[in-house]
Short mmCIF file of C-alpha atoms and ligand atoms in Angstrom, two decimals:
data_model
loop_
_atom_site.label_atom_id
_atom_site.label_comp_id
_atom_site.label_asym_id
_atom_site.label_seq_id
_atom_site.Cartn_x
_atom_site.Cartn_y
_atom_site.Cartn_z
CA MET O 15 103.59 123.06 110.90
CA PRO O 16 104.69 122.06 114.39
CA TYR O 17 106.66 118.87 114.43
CA LYS O 18 106.14 117.35 117.83
CA LEU O 19 108.51 114.74 119.14
CA GLY O 20 107.22 112.06 121.41
CA THR O 21 103.79 113.45 121.99
CA MET O 22 101.87 110.46 123.21
CA LEU O 23 98.86 110.68 125.47
CA ASP O 24 99.55 113.48 127.89
CA ILE O 25 99.46 112.34 131.48
CA SER O 26 98.08 115.56 132.90
CA ASN O 27 94.39 115.44 133.66
CA LYS O 28 92.45 117.07 130.94
CA VAL O 29 88.83 117.05 130.08
CA GLN O 30 89.89 115.66 126.73
CA ASP O 31 93.27 114.67 125.48
CA GLU O 32 93.87 117.36 122.93
CA SER O 33 97.64 117.15 122.82
CA ARG O 34 97.74 115.47 119.42
CA GLN O 35 94.40 116.40 117.88
CA GLY O 36 94.82 117.53 114.31
CA GLU O 37 98.56 117.09 114.35
CA ALA O 38 99.91 117.14 110.82
CA TYR O 39 102.60 114.69 110.24
CA ALA O 40 104.98 112.89 108.01
CA PRO O 41 107.60 110.20 108.39
CA LEU O 42 111.32 110.85 108.40
CA THR O 43 111.55 109.02 105.06
CA GLU O 44 110.18 112.18 103.46
CA GLN O 45 113.72 113.47 103.47
CA ILE O 46 115.12 110.33 101.86
CA ARG O 47 112.65 109.13 99.24
CA GLN O 48 111.45 111.38 96.48
CA PHE O 49 107.80 111.13 95.49
CA ASP O 50 105.99 112.63 92.48
CA LYS O 51 102.87 113.46 94.42
CA LYS O 52 102.34 114.53 97.97
CA PHE O 53 99.67 113.88 100.56
CA TYR O 54 99.00 115.73 103.77
CA ILE O 55 97.16 113.99 106.64
CA GLU O 56 95.80 115.15 109.97
CA SER O 57 94.46 112.74 112.58
CA TYR O 58 91.71 113.29 115.14
CA GLY O 59 90.31 111.03 117.84
CA CYS O 60 91.84 108.03 119.53
CA GLN O 61 95.13 106.19 119.15
CA MET O 62 93.45 103.76 116.74
CA ASN O 63 93.02 106.62 114.28
CA PHE O 64 96.64 107.71 114.65
CA SER O 65 97.68 104.11 114.08
CA ASP O 66 95.40 103.84 111.02
CA SER O 67 97.01 106.95 109.54
CA GLU O 68 100.30 105.01 109.54
CA ILE O 69 98.63 102.21 107.54
CA ILE O 70 97.13 104.77 105.16
CA ALA O 71 100.59 106.32 104.69
CA SER O 72 101.96 102.90 103.80
CA ILE O 73 99.20 102.28 101.22
CA LEU O 74 99.76 105.74 99.71
CA GLU O 75 103.55 105.44 99.60
CA ASN O 76 103.14 102.24 97.60
CA GLN O 77 101.21 104.32 95.08
CA GLY O 78 103.95 106.90 94.81
CA PHE O 79 102.53 109.48 97.21
CA GLY O 80 104.92 110.91 99.78
CA ALA O 81 103.78 112.51 103.04
CA THR O 82 104.27 116.21 103.53
CA ARG O 83 103.87 118.43 106.56
CA ASN O 84 103.14 121.39 104.30
CA MET O 85 99.52 121.38 103.11
CA GLU O 86 100.25 124.13 100.57
CA GLU O 87 102.28 121.68 98.47
CA ALA O 88 99.89 118.72 98.81
CA ASP O 89 97.99 117.08 95.93
CA LEU O 90 95.82 115.25 98.44
CA ILE O 91 94.59 116.37 101.84
CA PHE O 92 93.14 113.83 104.25
CA LEU O 93 91.38 114.30 107.54
CA ASN O 94 91.23 111.09 109.57
CA THR O 95 88.14 111.89 111.60
CA CYS O 96 86.46 111.05 114.90
CA SER O 97 82.75 110.89 115.81
CA ILE O 98 82.94 110.05 119.49
CA ARG O 99 81.35 113.32 120.66
CA GLU O 100 79.58 116.06 118.75
CA LYS O 101 82.46 118.41 119.45
CA ALA O 102 84.90 116.06 117.70
CA GLU O 103 82.82 116.32 114.53
CA GLN O 104 82.51 120.09 114.82
CA THR O 105 86.29 120.41 115.11
CA VAL O 106 86.73 118.46 111.88
CA ARG O 107 84.11 120.45 109.99
CA LYS O 108 85.73 123.69 111.06
CA ARG O 109 89.11 122.42 109.94
CA LEU O 110 87.69 121.36 106.60
CA SER O 111 86.32 124.84 105.94
CA GLU O 112 89.84 126.20 106.39
CA PHE O 113 90.92 124.29 103.27
CA LYS O 114 88.63 126.31 101.00
CA HIS O 115 91.33 128.74 99.92
CA LEU O 116 93.70 125.87 99.02
CA LYS O 117 91.13 124.36 96.71
CA ARG O 118 90.58 127.76 95.11
CA SER O 119 94.27 128.21 94.37
CA ASN O 120 94.76 124.57 93.30
CA PRO O 121 91.62 123.21 91.59
CA SER O 122 93.16 119.73 91.13
CA LEU O 123 93.63 119.36 94.89
CA LEU O 124 91.63 116.42 96.28
CA ILE O 125 90.21 116.41 99.79
CA GLY O 126 89.34 113.15 101.53
CA MET O 127 87.49 112.41 104.74
CA LEU O 128 88.62 109.18 106.37
CA GLY O 129 87.80 107.39 109.60
CA CYS O 130 84.81 107.34 111.90
CA MET O 131 82.96 110.44 110.75
CA ALA O 132 83.24 109.25 107.15
CA GLU O 133 81.77 105.92 108.22
CA ARG O 134 78.97 107.48 110.25
CA LEU O 135 77.82 109.99 107.65
CA LYS O 136 78.69 108.09 104.46
CA THR O 137 77.48 109.85 101.29
CA LYS O 138 75.70 112.46 103.44
CA LEU O 139 79.15 113.97 103.96
CA LEU O 140 79.39 114.70 100.24
CA GLU O 141 76.03 116.46 100.32
CA GLU O 142 76.87 118.44 103.43
CA GLU O 143 80.47 119.33 102.65
CA ARG O 144 80.99 120.45 99.04
CA LEU O 145 84.78 120.52 99.48
CA VAL O 146 84.98 116.76 100.00
CA ASP O 147 85.94 114.55 97.04
CA ILE O 148 86.63 111.22 98.76
CA VAL O 149 84.90 109.48 101.70
CA VAL O 150 86.51 106.33 103.11
CA GLY O 151 85.58 104.31 106.20
CA PRO O 152 88.08 102.58 108.52
CA ASP O 153 87.86 99.16 106.82
CA ALA O 154 88.22 100.41 103.25
CA TYR O 155 91.70 101.96 103.15
CA ARG O 156 92.98 99.36 100.69
CA SER O 157 90.66 100.89 98.10
CA LEU O 158 92.22 104.35 98.48
CA PRO O 159 94.29 104.10 95.26
CA ASP O 160 91.16 103.28 93.22
CA LEU O 161 89.16 106.02 94.91
CA ILE O 162 91.88 108.57 94.26
CA GLY O 163 91.81 107.48 90.60
CA GLN O 164 88.05 108.02 90.41
CA ALA O 165 88.28 111.39 92.11
CA ASP O 166 91.07 112.41 89.74
CA GLU O 167 88.61 111.83 86.92
CA GLY O 168 86.18 114.22 88.52
CA GLN O 169 83.82 111.74 90.20
CA LYS O 170 83.03 111.78 93.90
CA ALA O 171 84.47 108.58 95.40
CA VAL O 172 83.07 106.68 98.39
CA ASN O 173 83.81 103.39 100.12
CA VAL O 174 82.38 102.88 103.58
CA LEU O 175 82.03 99.10 103.59
CA LEU O 176 82.77 97.55 106.95
CA SER O 177 84.47 94.19 107.04
CA ARG O 178 84.44 91.21 109.37
CA GLU O 179 88.00 90.24 108.45
CA GLU O 180 90.09 93.29 107.61
CA THR O 181 92.94 93.83 110.07
CA TYR O 182 95.57 95.25 107.65
CA ALA O 183 97.80 92.56 109.17
CA ASP O 184 100.13 92.44 106.16
CA ILE O 185 100.62 96.20 105.82
CA ALA O 186 103.78 97.54 107.44
CA PRO O 187 102.82 100.93 108.90
CA VAL O 188 104.91 103.93 107.92
CA ARG O 189 105.78 105.45 111.30
CA LEU O 190 104.60 109.05 111.22
CA ASN O 191 106.03 111.73 113.47
CA SER O 192 107.78 108.99 115.32
CA ASN O 193 110.24 109.69 118.10
CA GLY O 194 111.88 106.38 117.14
CA ILE O 195 111.31 105.08 120.67
CA THR O 196 107.61 104.45 121.23
CA ALA O 197 105.10 103.01 118.75
CA PHE O 198 101.48 101.90 118.57
CA VAL O 199 100.64 98.46 117.25
CA SER O 200 97.03 97.61 116.41
CA ILE O 201 96.09 94.13 117.58
CA MET O 202 92.39 94.19 116.83
CA ARG O 203 89.70 96.30 115.20
CA GLY O 204 86.05 97.05 115.86
CA CYS O 205 84.04 96.49 119.01
CA ASN O 206 81.31 93.99 119.92
CA ASN O 207 80.27 95.76 123.09
CA MET O 208 77.22 97.85 122.80
CA CYS O 209 77.78 100.53 125.40
CA SER O 210 74.60 102.50 124.86
CA PHE O 211 76.34 105.91 124.59
CA CYS O 212 78.99 104.83 122.11
CA VAL O 213 79.22 105.28 118.35
CA VAL O 214 82.33 103.10 117.90
CA PRO O 215 80.53 99.80 117.15
CA PHE O 216 78.76 101.64 114.30
CA THR O 217 81.83 103.37 112.91
CA ARG O 218 84.32 100.53 113.31
CA GLY O 219 82.16 97.46 112.92
CA ARG O 220 82.51 93.99 114.41
CA GLU O 221 85.43 93.04 116.59
CA ARG O 222 88.19 91.02 114.96
CA SER O 223 91.65 90.07 116.13
CA ARG O 224 94.79 90.32 114.07
CA ASP O 225 97.03 87.33 113.29
CA ALA O 226 99.36 86.99 116.32
CA PHE O 227 102.40 86.24 114.16
CA SER O 228 102.00 89.49 112.24
CA ILE O 229 101.82 91.36 115.56
CA ILE O 230 104.99 89.68 116.84
CA ALA O 231 106.74 90.32 113.52
CA GLU O 232 105.82 94.01 113.63
CA CYS O 233 107.02 94.35 117.24
CA ALA O 234 110.25 92.46 116.52
CA ASP O 235 110.86 94.76 113.56
CA LEU O 236 110.37 97.80 115.79
CA VAL O 237 112.91 96.38 118.25
CA ALA O 238 115.37 95.77 115.40
CA ASN O 239 114.93 99.43 114.47
CA GLY O 240 115.77 100.64 117.95
CA TYR O 241 112.25 101.15 119.36
CA LYS O 242 111.92 100.60 123.11
CA GLU O 243 108.19 100.63 123.76
CA VAL O 244 105.07 99.31 122.05
CA THR O 245 101.47 100.03 122.99
CA LEU O 246 99.12 97.26 121.84
CA LEU O 247 95.89 98.88 120.69
CA GLY O 248 92.28 97.80 120.57
CA GLN O 249 88.93 99.06 121.84
CA ASN O 250 88.79 96.06 124.16
CA VAL O 251 92.17 94.36 124.18
CA ASP O 252 91.23 91.77 126.79
CA SER O 253 88.90 90.06 124.36
CA TYR O 254 91.76 89.51 121.87
CA TYR O 255 91.51 85.96 120.59
CA TRP O 256 93.28 84.33 117.67
CA ARG O 257 93.59 80.67 116.80
CA ASN O 258 96.71 79.44 115.07
CA PRO O 259 95.31 77.52 112.08
CA GLU O 260 98.34 75.22 111.95
CA THR O 261 98.83 74.25 115.58
CA GLU O 262 95.26 75.06 116.67
CA GLU O 263 96.82 76.88 119.61
CA ASP O 264 94.54 79.50 121.15
CA VAL O 265 96.15 82.87 121.60
CA THR O 266 94.40 84.89 124.29
CA PHE O 267 95.39 88.42 125.26
CA ALA O 268 97.43 87.07 128.19
CA ARG O 269 99.32 84.76 125.81
CA LEU O 270 99.84 87.56 123.29
CA LEU O 271 101.24 89.82 126.01
CA GLU O 272 103.65 87.11 127.02
CA MET O 273 104.75 86.58 123.40
CA VAL O 274 105.37 90.30 122.85
CA ALA O 275 107.14 90.69 126.20
CA SER O 276 109.44 87.77 125.33
CA ILE O 277 110.76 89.47 122.17
CA SER O 278 113.29 91.46 124.20
CA PRO O 279 113.68 92.40 127.87
CA GLN O 280 114.60 95.87 126.58
CA LEU O 281 111.15 96.33 125.04
CA ARG O 282 108.45 97.86 127.23
CA VAL O 283 104.94 96.64 126.54
CA ARG O 284 101.82 98.70 127.18
CA PHE O 285 98.22 98.18 126.08
CA SER O 286 94.95 100.07 125.82
CA THR O 287 91.99 99.81 126.42
CA SER O 288 90.83 97.25 128.98
CA HIS O 289 87.16 96.65 129.61
CA PRO O 290 86.60 95.91 133.31
CA LYS O 291 84.38 92.95 132.44
CA ASP O 292 87.03 91.25 130.33
CA ILE O 293 90.37 91.75 132.06
CA THR O 294 91.29 88.39 133.60
CA ASP O 295 93.52 87.18 136.43
CA ASP O 296 95.53 85.51 133.68
CA VAL O 297 96.36 88.92 132.22
CA LEU O 298 97.21 90.31 135.67
CA HIS O 299 99.49 87.36 136.48
CA THR O 300 101.19 87.65 133.10
CA MET O 301 101.84 91.34 133.78
CA ALA O 302 103.21 90.56 137.24
CA ALA O 303 105.51 87.88 135.83
CA HIS O 304 107.17 90.18 133.25
CA GLU O 305 109.11 93.22 134.40
CA ASN O 306 108.86 94.72 130.91
CA ILE O 307 105.04 94.69 130.81
CA CYS O 308 104.23 98.08 132.27
CA ARG O 309 102.44 98.31 135.59
CA TYR O 310 99.62 100.38 134.24
CA ILE O 311 96.01 99.66 133.32
CA HIS O 312 93.53 102.04 131.71
CA LEU O 313 90.26 100.73 133.14
CA PRO O 314 87.40 103.07 132.18
CA VAL O 315 84.57 103.06 134.72
CA GLN O 316 82.28 105.58 132.88
CA SER O 317 80.01 105.92 135.92
CA GLY O 318 80.08 104.88 139.57
CA SER O 319 76.35 104.25 139.80
CA THR O 320 75.12 100.71 139.20
CA ARG O 321 71.82 102.04 137.90
CA VAL O 322 73.54 104.28 135.33
CA LEU O 323 76.02 101.53 134.41
CA GLN O 324 73.07 99.33 133.59
CA LEU O 325 71.57 102.00 131.32
CA MET O 326 74.99 102.38 129.73
CA ASN O 327 75.02 98.62 129.12
CA ARG O 328 78.48 98.30 130.67
CA THR O 329 77.54 94.87 132.14
CA TYR O 330 79.19 95.39 135.55
CA THR O 331 78.08 96.93 138.81
CA ARG O 332 79.90 99.45 140.94
CA GLU O 333 80.85 96.68 143.41
CA TRP O 334 82.12 94.44 140.63
CA TYR O 335 84.29 97.27 139.31
CA LEU O 336 85.72 98.06 142.76
CA ALA O 337 86.48 94.35 143.28
CA LYS O 338 88.43 94.39 139.99
CA VAL O 339 90.49 97.38 141.15
CA LYS O 340 91.17 95.56 144.44
CA ARG O 341 92.24 92.44 142.54
CA ILE O 342 94.67 94.46 140.39
CA ARG O 343 96.24 95.96 143.51
CA GLU O 344 96.44 92.54 145.22
CA ILE O 345 98.38 91.07 142.33
CA MET O 346 100.39 94.24 141.52
CA PRO O 347 100.46 96.65 144.47
CA ASP O 348 102.42 99.17 142.42
CA CYS O 349 100.08 99.17 139.40
CA GLY O 350 98.91 102.55 138.03
CA ILE O 351 95.22 102.77 137.16
CA SER O 352 93.44 105.40 135.06
CA SER O 353 89.87 105.83 133.89
CA ASP O 354 87.38 107.42 131.51
CA ILE O 355 84.36 109.09 133.08
CA ILE O 356 81.18 110.49 131.55
CA ALA O 357 79.28 113.25 133.39
CA GLY O 358 75.55 113.73 132.94
CA PHE O 359 74.46 110.56 131.18
CA CYS O 360 70.69 110.24 130.66
CA THR O 361 68.68 110.24 133.92
CA GLU O 362 71.81 110.74 136.09
CA THR O 363 70.79 112.06 139.54
CA GLU O 364 72.91 113.91 142.10
CA ASP O 365 73.16 110.61 144.02
CA ASP O 366 74.43 108.82 140.89
CA HIS O 367 76.96 111.60 140.39
CA ARG O 368 78.15 111.29 144.01
CA ASP O 369 78.55 107.54 143.43
CA THR O 370 80.90 108.37 140.55
CA LEU O 371 82.98 110.70 142.74
CA ASP O 372 83.06 107.99 145.38
CA VAL O 373 84.26 105.27 142.99
CA MET O 374 86.96 107.64 141.77
CA GLU O 375 88.14 108.17 145.34
CA GLN O 376 88.03 104.49 146.23
CA SER O 377 89.88 103.54 143.03
CA ALA O 378 92.45 106.30 143.67
CA TYR O 379 92.99 106.87 139.95
CA ASP O 380 96.34 108.27 138.89
CA PHE O 381 94.58 110.17 136.12
CA SER O 382 91.41 110.17 134.05
CA TYR O 383 89.91 111.36 130.81
CA MET O 384 86.65 113.08 131.65
CA PHE O 385 83.78 114.04 129.35
CA MET O 386 80.29 115.49 129.32
CA TYR O 387 77.79 113.10 127.80
CA SER O 388 77.18 113.89 124.15
CA GLU O 389 74.29 112.13 122.46
CA ARG O 390 75.32 110.31 119.28
CA PRO O 391 72.70 109.61 116.60
CA GLY O 392 71.92 105.94 116.08
CA THR O 393 73.25 104.72 119.44
CA LEU O 394 71.06 102.74 121.84
CA ALA O 395 70.98 105.65 124.29
CA ALA O 396 69.84 108.07 121.57
CA LYS O 397 67.03 105.69 120.65
CA ARG O 398 65.94 104.75 124.15
CA TYR O 399 66.62 107.56 126.59
CA ALA O 400 66.18 111.31 126.59
CA ASP O 401 69.36 113.38 126.87
CA ASP O 402 67.71 115.01 129.86
CA ILE O 403 70.51 116.49 131.95
CA PRO O 404 70.74 120.25 131.24
CA ALA O 405 74.09 121.43 129.88
CA GLU O 406 74.89 123.56 132.92
CA ILE O 407 74.37 120.60 135.27
CA LYS O 408 76.56 118.38 133.09
CA LYS O 409 79.19 121.09 133.18
CA ARG O 410 79.06 121.51 136.94
CA ARG O 411 79.28 117.74 137.49
CA LEU O 412 82.19 117.51 135.09
CA GLU O 413 83.99 120.27 137.00
CA GLU O 414 83.49 118.35 140.23
CA ILE O 415 84.82 115.20 138.60
CA VAL O 416 87.84 117.09 137.26
CA SER O 417 88.64 118.64 140.63
CA MET O 418 88.30 115.25 142.34
CA GLN O 419 90.75 113.81 139.80
CA ASN O 420 93.15 116.72 140.26
CA ARG O 421 93.21 116.01 143.97
CA LEU O 422 93.70 112.24 143.44
CA SER O 423 96.50 112.81 140.91
CA LEU O 424 98.36 115.10 143.26
CA GLU O 425 97.94 112.63 146.14
CA SER O 426 99.14 109.77 143.95
CA ASN O 427 102.21 111.74 142.85
CA LYS O 428 103.02 112.89 146.39
CA LYS O 429 103.10 109.25 147.48
CA ASP O 430 105.89 108.68 144.97
CA ILE O 431 108.21 111.26 146.53
CA GLY O 432 111.26 109.40 147.77
CA ILE O 433 110.93 106.38 145.45
CA THR O 434 113.37 105.46 142.71
CA CYS O 435 111.89 104.48 139.37
CA LYS O 436 113.10 103.21 136.03
CA VAL O 437 112.41 105.78 133.33
CA LEU O 438 112.58 105.46 129.55
CA ILE O 439 113.85 108.80 128.23
CA GLU O 440 111.58 110.07 125.42
CA GLY O 441 113.05 113.52 124.77
CA ASN O 442 113.47 117.01 126.10
CA SER O 443 111.04 118.19 128.74
CA LYS O 444 108.41 120.50 127.24
CA LYS O 445 109.54 123.37 129.43
CA SER O 446 113.32 123.11 129.32
CA ALA O 447 116.00 121.70 127.03
CA GLN O 448 118.17 121.22 130.13
CA HIS O 449 115.78 118.53 131.37
CA TRP O 450 114.83 115.10 130.04
CA MET O 451 111.26 113.84 129.99
CA GLY O 452 110.37 110.15 130.19
CA ARG O 453 107.83 107.79 131.71
CA ASN O 454 107.99 105.24 134.45
CA SER O 455 106.32 101.85 134.30
CA GLN O 456 103.11 103.35 135.76
CA ASN O 457 102.93 105.73 132.77
CA LYS O 458 103.69 108.77 134.90
CA VAL O 459 105.69 111.54 133.28
CA VAL O 460 109.05 112.02 135.01
CA VAL O 461 111.20 115.12 134.42
CA PHE O 462 114.82 115.43 135.60
CA PRO O 463 117.95 117.50 134.86
CA LYS O 464 120.25 116.21 132.13
CA GLU O 465 123.44 114.76 133.57
CA GLY O 466 125.95 112.32 132.15
CA ASP O 467 125.87 110.83 128.69
CA PHE O 468 122.26 109.69 128.24
CA LYS O 469 120.01 110.04 125.21
CA PRO O 470 116.38 109.40 124.25
CA GLY O 471 115.72 105.65 124.25
CA ASP O 472 117.92 105.00 127.31
CA TYR O 473 116.57 103.54 130.52
CA VAL O 474 117.71 105.42 133.63
CA LEU O 475 117.01 105.28 137.36
CA VAL O 476 115.51 108.46 138.75
CA LYS O 477 114.92 109.37 142.37
CA VAL O 478 111.68 111.34 142.77
CA ASN O 479 112.07 114.34 145.04
CA ASP O 480 109.14 116.58 144.12
CA CYS O 481 105.98 116.59 142.01
CA THR O 482 103.19 118.58 140.46
CA GLN O 483 99.72 117.23 139.73
CA GLY O 484 100.83 115.95 136.32
CA THR O 485 104.55 115.29 136.68
CA LEU O 486 107.11 113.65 138.94
CA LEU O 487 110.32 115.66 139.33
CA GLY O 488 113.55 113.90 140.18
CA THR O 489 117.28 113.45 139.78
CA LEU O 490 119.35 110.75 138.13
CA ILE O 491 120.98 108.22 140.41
N1 LIG R 508 86.94 101.34 123.96
C1 LIG R 508 87.25 102.19 125.00
C2 LIG R 508 87.00 103.65 124.79
C3 LIG R 508 86.46 104.18 123.55
S1 LIG R 508 85.93 105.82 123.45
C4 LIG R 508 86.52 101.74 126.19
O1 LIG R 508 85.58 100.99 126.12
O2 LIG R 508 86.87 102.16 127.26
C5 LIG R 508 86.80 106.70 124.68
C6 LIG R 508 85.94 107.27 125.74
O3 LIG R 508 85.08 108.27 125.22
C7 LIG R 508 85.00 106.31 126.42
O4 LIG R 508 85.62 105.52 127.37
C8 LIG R 508 83.97 107.22 127.02
O5 LIG R 508 84.35 107.66 128.30
C9 LIG R 508 83.99 108.41 126.08
N2 LIG R 508 82.75 108.47 125.28
C10 LIG R 508 82.32 107.57 124.39
N3 LIG R 508 81.12 107.94 123.88
C11 LIG R 508 80.80 109.11 124.48
C12 LIG R 508 79.68 109.99 124.38
N4 LIG R 508 78.65 109.73 123.58
N5 LIG R 508 79.69 111.12 125.15
C13 LIG R 508 80.72 111.38 125.97
N6 LIG R 508 81.79 110.58 126.09
C14 LIG R 508 81.83 109.45 125.37
FE1 LIG R 509 82.52 102.04 122.85
FE2 LIG R 509 81.99 100.39 124.82
FE3 LIG R 509 83.20 99.48 122.64
FE4 LIG R 509 84.51 101.08 124.31
S1 LIG R 509 83.76 99.02 124.77
S2 LIG R 509 84.43 101.22 122.08
S3 LIG R 509 82.93 102.43 125.02
S4 LIG R 509 81.11 100.25 122.76
FE1 LIG R 510 86.84 108.54 117.61
FE2 LIG R 510 86.59 106.49 116.06
FE3 LIG R 510 88.44 106.49 117.91
S1 LIG R 510 84.94 107.64 116.91
S2 LIG R 510 87.56 107.74 119.49
S3 LIG R 510 88.35 107.84 116.19
S4 LIG R 510 87.31 104.73 117.18
#
């Protein structure tokens, strides 16, 4: 199986980020510790799922299961699944069917479906997919050892209970496929927003924030192990809130950012995702005050039409969103901004669509993740509105959105020609082993020829002298 180093979210504009979908992976410890039994795991969907797979690996290692990148030798195969769009579920089902021959040659092999699709479909998954032995939702991973035991005895095993408290705060993730430089740290779970198109509140349950001390401890441990960058993860990080039971101190997201940034000036701090309604001036000022909090905000707009935003239940207007972008640029003129955009939501007119293109242009996004609307069963939109935009119109609008973003990305990169930026080297460039690839504070990929005695994990200054739509090209100074 391919073993990808340092594949985080790809900066190039894609309709979906597919760079890590279905990546099979295992930690480096595989070579050191010997385990009696082996599990194989593939992750689909968002960074939360990839981060959860690291918690799952930790729970399984404690039970004597070691990760393997070779599914042929696995006793357990897990798919950590995503339900966000219909296509995400189809991808998983197709993958599952490819395991049929393994089960035939190894009848004791167990196959488990984890994550959002498991939560959405519950026991229905067992009826629909005969290959599946175990179904576990995102809040039930602690019960995996028991469920594996049940499945070993020939019973189908299911736990899809959602929790109001579970944050896995005390579980030290086993870093899978890590480049040893960048890591994800979950700071909260679930989502209390009810965006009408979105299945996440149903698959991940109520929002809850993780104990701030456990977050700091995890980040400090990463620093002690040589990591240089953490990305704090949540569906809506700006609504992070934790109260210290001893001191009764309130920890907001701004305070948490400050605490993480203070661990070491050598540690870069990133976060994702921000909801435009919740990101505060406090957060922006905290970012501005710390050089090591990256100048980059992922601020999904979804649509540029106030009417559509209202149907989406996003709770802001187009003007309110644009004012937020302006505020970010006032406080941090050099801040990178990216977005998520949905084409062809229910009732969307050509005027609404043009409003989206216009907001994109006014916000001058550095890049975006762009999708066609996909109706999800059980969501507010599925219940209330007809999915009435024909597929070919959705497709055409998406293409227009993508070409607008391509133009904006190229313009944004061209503006950087001539600047010098601080880059954290992540590894070889995809195209050439004679070049390093890293990111600047704005999350842009920077590629430059190898010179001198630098290695992944080093910070270097690079002068940008050329660009493509997805990459800045430069030389070391
Ligand atoms: N919590 C994050 C994003 C979660 S899902 C946020 O609020 O921004 C990632 C993206 O998938 C969303 O921002 C949205 O653009 C897209 N998405 C979610 N549901 C979708 C659906 N039903 N059809 C198409 N795209 C969808
Ligand atoms: Fe979904 Fe909205 Fe929550 Fe994001 S904020 S996860 S889009 S409900
Ligand atoms: Fe998918 Fe679940 Fe993430 S639906 S996008 S894996 S929260």
